[in-house]
Amino acid sequence: MSHSTRCARNRFCAAGAFVIAASFVAVPEARADAEGSRSVTLGAAAIVKPKYEGSDEHEVIPIPIVIPRFGEVPDDGPSAFKQFRKRVNFRGLDDIRVRALGGERLQVGAVTGYITKRDQDDGRLLRGLGDIDGGLVLGAYSGFTLGAFQFDAAILEKVTGDDSGPEFRFGVETTQQVNERTRIVARVGTTYASDDYMQTYFGVTPLQSRSSKAGLPAYTPDAGIKDVFFELGGTMDLSERWLLKAGGRYGRLLGDAADSPVVETANQFSGVLGLGYRFDWR
């Protein structure tokens, strides 16, 4: 697969996930007028992320924002759209959560998403190691709320493409409604990766070592804590029609992941910035 084709596919996957995510993190519930008009919010966003786990280079991925809203909003109860937002939560491209059971205090549900392909041309240390297929992610999660904090745990595994083993993700977050138009979410967490996952993304087999253009030694990492991370995001209604979403994430690779010869830096930064405009129609 050519580099341009791979980039186009990765952007399509990221765009699809962000379109879904925007629909339940960016639109205020009280936006409907008395006549229950339908609307669609259109815009664009840019995601900045490392080219691969451990890369010291970043790529910018432009993506569309499409947020439809249909039907009337009853005056005496929550909208169906609001209920949908409560059931679906976007944690990342590989971690989209859909609540199946529970409510505000306790939740159990499914996880889906997509892991993009790692190309051996994504970094100088990867050349000669071969590519790692992207694929569909499936899993499950549970969470509970205690006061102002929500604690959660999830298992995620890529089920198509190269077999890479599961990850286990743990986190805690809190949401602050700054004012009527602005909401901020802060989150900290960590990821435990299986032997297979660590070997796939951070290991170097003897065969790969012999073919490595950078002369990397063979390396066999063990299962363990892969990283810790901190995320801060916010949504702001700039006006009745314009909305702004921004977020940043800092992750730090740990243990065998940080010691891997394919890692250029253990410090991993990513972010997103998006702007949308709402159009109404009857």
C-alpha atoms as one frame of an Amber mdcrd trajectory, in Angstrom:
protein
   0.000   0.000   0.000   1.420   3.412  -0.968   2.069   6.073   1.660  -0.599
   8.352   0.145  -3.186   5.568   0.176  -2.363   4.702   3.784  -2.681   8.346
   4.844  -6.027   8.653   3.073  -7.371   5.567   4.830  -6.147   6.697   8.246
  -7.735  10.104   7.732 -11.010   8.498   6.724 -11.028   6.400   9.891 -10.134
   9.350  12.119 -12.761  11.493  10.419 -15.462   8.904  10.943 -14.666   8.588
  14.634 -14.494  12.331  15.176 -17.780  12.914  13.341 -19.384  10.455  15.739
 -17.617  11.986  18.726 -18.627  15.535  17.863 -22.281  14.605  17.885 -22.212
  13.837  21.596 -19.653  16.238  22.997 -20.213  19.523  21.245 -23.909  20.333
  21.004 -25.818  21.904  23.910 -29.177  20.326  24.658 -31.045  23.597  24.923
 -30.286  24.576  21.358 -33.710  23.674  19.917 -36.245  26.444  19.477 -39.898
  26.278  20.441 -40.889  24.989  17.027 -38.453  22.076  17.164 -36.520  22.915
  13.992 -34.028  20.463  12.591 -30.386  21.443  12.218 -26.973  20.314  11.106
 -23.646  21.632  12.340 -20.860  21.632   9.766 -17.227  22.477  10.316 -13.661
  21.276  10.317 -11.077  20.170  12.830  -7.403  19.275  12.914  -5.904  16.398
  14.881  -2.203  16.527  15.744  -0.737  13.199  16.860   2.514  11.203  16.826
   3.081   9.210  13.647   3.266   6.055  15.775   3.585   5.150  19.469   7.047
   6.377  20.445   7.552   8.715  17.490   9.077  12.163  17.968   7.421  13.365
  14.753   3.812  14.479  14.416   1.244  14.503  11.655  -1.685  16.852  11.189
  -4.924  15.231  10.032  -7.718  17.546   8.806 -11.173  16.089   9.374 -14.797
  17.183   8.852 -17.333  17.823  11.595 -20.919  16.805  10.816 -23.474  16.972
  13.650 -27.097  16.356  12.579 -30.102  16.785  14.867 -33.553  15.586  13.897
 -37.042  15.933  15.265 -38.685  18.049  17.908 -37.429  18.436  21.456 -40.241
  18.086  24.028 -40.518  20.911  26.535 -41.292  18.530  29.425 -38.459  16.028
  29.089 -34.922  15.309  27.831 -34.403  14.995  24.107 -33.586  11.698  22.443
 -30.401  13.342  21.224 -29.379  14.093  24.803 -30.061  10.496  25.780 -27.907
   9.342  22.845 -25.070  11.570  24.048 -25.276   9.978  27.485 -24.961   6.490
  26.012 -21.984   7.097  23.706 -18.605   8.474  24.764 -15.553   9.211  22.630
 -12.232   8.525  24.370 -10.147   8.325  21.233 -10.049   6.845  17.777  -9.522
   3.360  19.229 -11.853   3.826  22.216 -15.499   4.719  21.483 -17.783   3.516
  24.293 -21.471   2.622  24.021 -23.355   2.151  27.284 -25.584  -0.926  27.351
 -26.684  -1.046  30.993 -26.762   1.294  33.965 -27.273   4.995  34.484 -25.508
   7.921  36.104 -23.906   5.888  38.927 -22.935   2.585  37.313 -22.348   1.773
  33.654 -21.494  -1.308  31.600 -21.102  -1.293  27.851 -19.215  -2.097  24.657
 -16.081  -0.543  23.154 -15.316  -0.104  19.475 -12.896   1.953  17.394 -10.029
   1.668  14.948  -6.236   1.389  15.215  -4.468   2.875  12.211  -1.725   1.108
  10.292   1.908   1.549  11.317   4.060   1.894   8.214   7.776   1.173   8.289
   8.268   4.536   6.586   6.693   6.369   9.562  10.096   6.730  11.222  13.787
   6.117  10.622  13.903   3.446  13.362  11.091   1.453  11.731  12.680   1.009
   8.303  13.143  -2.635   7.474  10.835  -3.869  10.254   7.759  -4.243   8.036
   4.281  -2.787   8.445   1.643  -3.488  11.102  -1.927  -3.624   9.826  -4.610
  -1.361  11.203  -7.875  -2.900  12.274 -11.237  -2.785  14.014 -11.181  -2.593
  17.815 -13.785  -4.335  19.987 -14.044  -4.664  23.746 -16.037  -3.852  26.865
 -15.943  -1.381  29.731 -17.443  -0.643  33.136 -17.532   2.542  35.170 -18.961
   4.110  38.283 -19.408   7.661  39.572 -18.357   8.769  43.029 -19.114  12.398
  43.771 -17.635  14.599  41.048 -15.410  11.820  39.660 -16.042   8.980  37.252
 -13.837   5.872  37.406 -13.699   3.377  34.545 -11.882   0.326  33.223 -11.910
  -1.116  29.695 -10.471  -3.967  27.667  -9.700  -3.271  23.995  -8.429  -5.625
  21.317  -7.857  -5.305  17.591  -9.901  -8.067  15.951  -8.950  -7.552  12.286
  -5.534  -7.239  10.661  -2.416  -8.416  12.472  -3.098 -10.044  15.848  -1.727
  -7.667  18.481  -3.300  -8.761  21.769  -5.443  -6.797  24.229  -4.918  -3.599
  26.193  -6.497  -2.733  29.543  -7.220   0.954  30.117  -8.030   2.571  33.470
  -9.012   6.175  34.059 -10.712   8.778  36.209 -12.223  12.048  34.996 -14.169
  15.031  36.214 -16.334  17.552  34.360 -16.690  21.207  35.234 -19.442  23.395
  33.783 -17.613  26.727  33.827 -20.650  28.679  32.651 -23.726  28.222  30.468
 -21.612  28.007  27.313 -18.367  26.351  28.444 -17.602  22.874  29.757 -14.175
  21.454  30.674 -13.256  17.788  31.170 -10.017  16.618  32.836  -8.908  12.975
  32.757  -5.947  10.926  33.971  -5.291   7.272  33.325  -2.963   4.430  32.507
  -2.795   1.511  30.065  -1.706  -2.061  30.755  -0.623  -3.910  27.599  -0.442
  -7.666  27.048   2.660  -9.592  25.925   1.339  -9.813  22.359   0.582  -6.093
  22.169   3.990  -5.127  23.546   5.782  -7.460  21.150   3.781  -6.223  18.159
   4.312  -2.492  18.705   7.495  -2.306  20.804   9.324  -5.570  20.168  11.981
  -6.445  17.576  12.282 -10.074  16.470  15.659 -11.554  15.459  14.486 -11.524
  11.829  13.494  -7.856  12.074  16.834  -7.077  13.723  18.714  -8.542  10.762
  16.633  -6.545   8.268  16.579  -3.288  10.261  18.028  -0.331   8.358  18.874
   1.339  11.693  20.654  -1.769  13.038  18.209  -2.290  15.915  18.942  -5.145
  18.336  16.423  -7.892  19.013  14.094  -6.903  21.855  11.368  -8.839  23.678
   9.271  -6.680  26.013   7.069  -8.129  28.736   3.453  -7.333  29.529   3.020
  -4.393  31.870   2.063  -0.749  32.310   2.572   0.818  28.895   1.873   4.475
  29.700   0.238   7.082  31.888  -1.640  10.037  30.424  -3.380  13.299  31.209
  -6.097  14.821  29.030  -7.779  18.218  29.157 -10.570  19.203  26.803 -13.254
  21.814  26.488 -16.319  22.784  24.506 -17.446  26.386  24.104 -20.507  27.867
  22.395 -19.084  31.029  20.866 -22.593  32.154  19.875 -26.004  30.641  19.145
 -24.533  29.105  15.980 -20.753  28.874  16.342 -19.116  26.230  18.555 -15.486
  25.570  19.394 -13.895  22.345  20.639 -10.297  21.954  21.756  -8.346  19.341
  23.642  -4.854  18.177  24.453  -3.266  14.962  25.683   0.119  14.206  27.206
   1.189  10.588  27.515   4.383   9.129  28.938   5.582   5.687  27.858   6.854
   3.582  30.756   8.822   0.410  31.442   9.551  -1.915  28.554   7.591   0.321
  26.169   9.804   3.322  26.914  12.961   1.159  26.673  12.061  -0.211  23.233
  14.619   0.447  20.476  11.801   1.616  18.154  10.901   4.484  20.522  12.317
   7.886  19.608  10.809   9.646  22.643   8.732   8.526  25.614   6.858  11.856
  25.677   3.745  11.704  23.506   1.702  14.838  22.764  -1.514  15.090  20.764
  -4.366  17.541  20.399  -7.457  18.558  18.484  -8.998  21.893  17.517 -12.351
  22.188  15.748 -14.861  24.858  14.757 -18.452  24.317  13.609 -21.459  26.352
  12.440 -25.108  25.329  12.905 -27.594  25.504  10.015 -31.360  25.218  10.615
 -34.106  23.986   8.353 -37.808  23.331   8.816
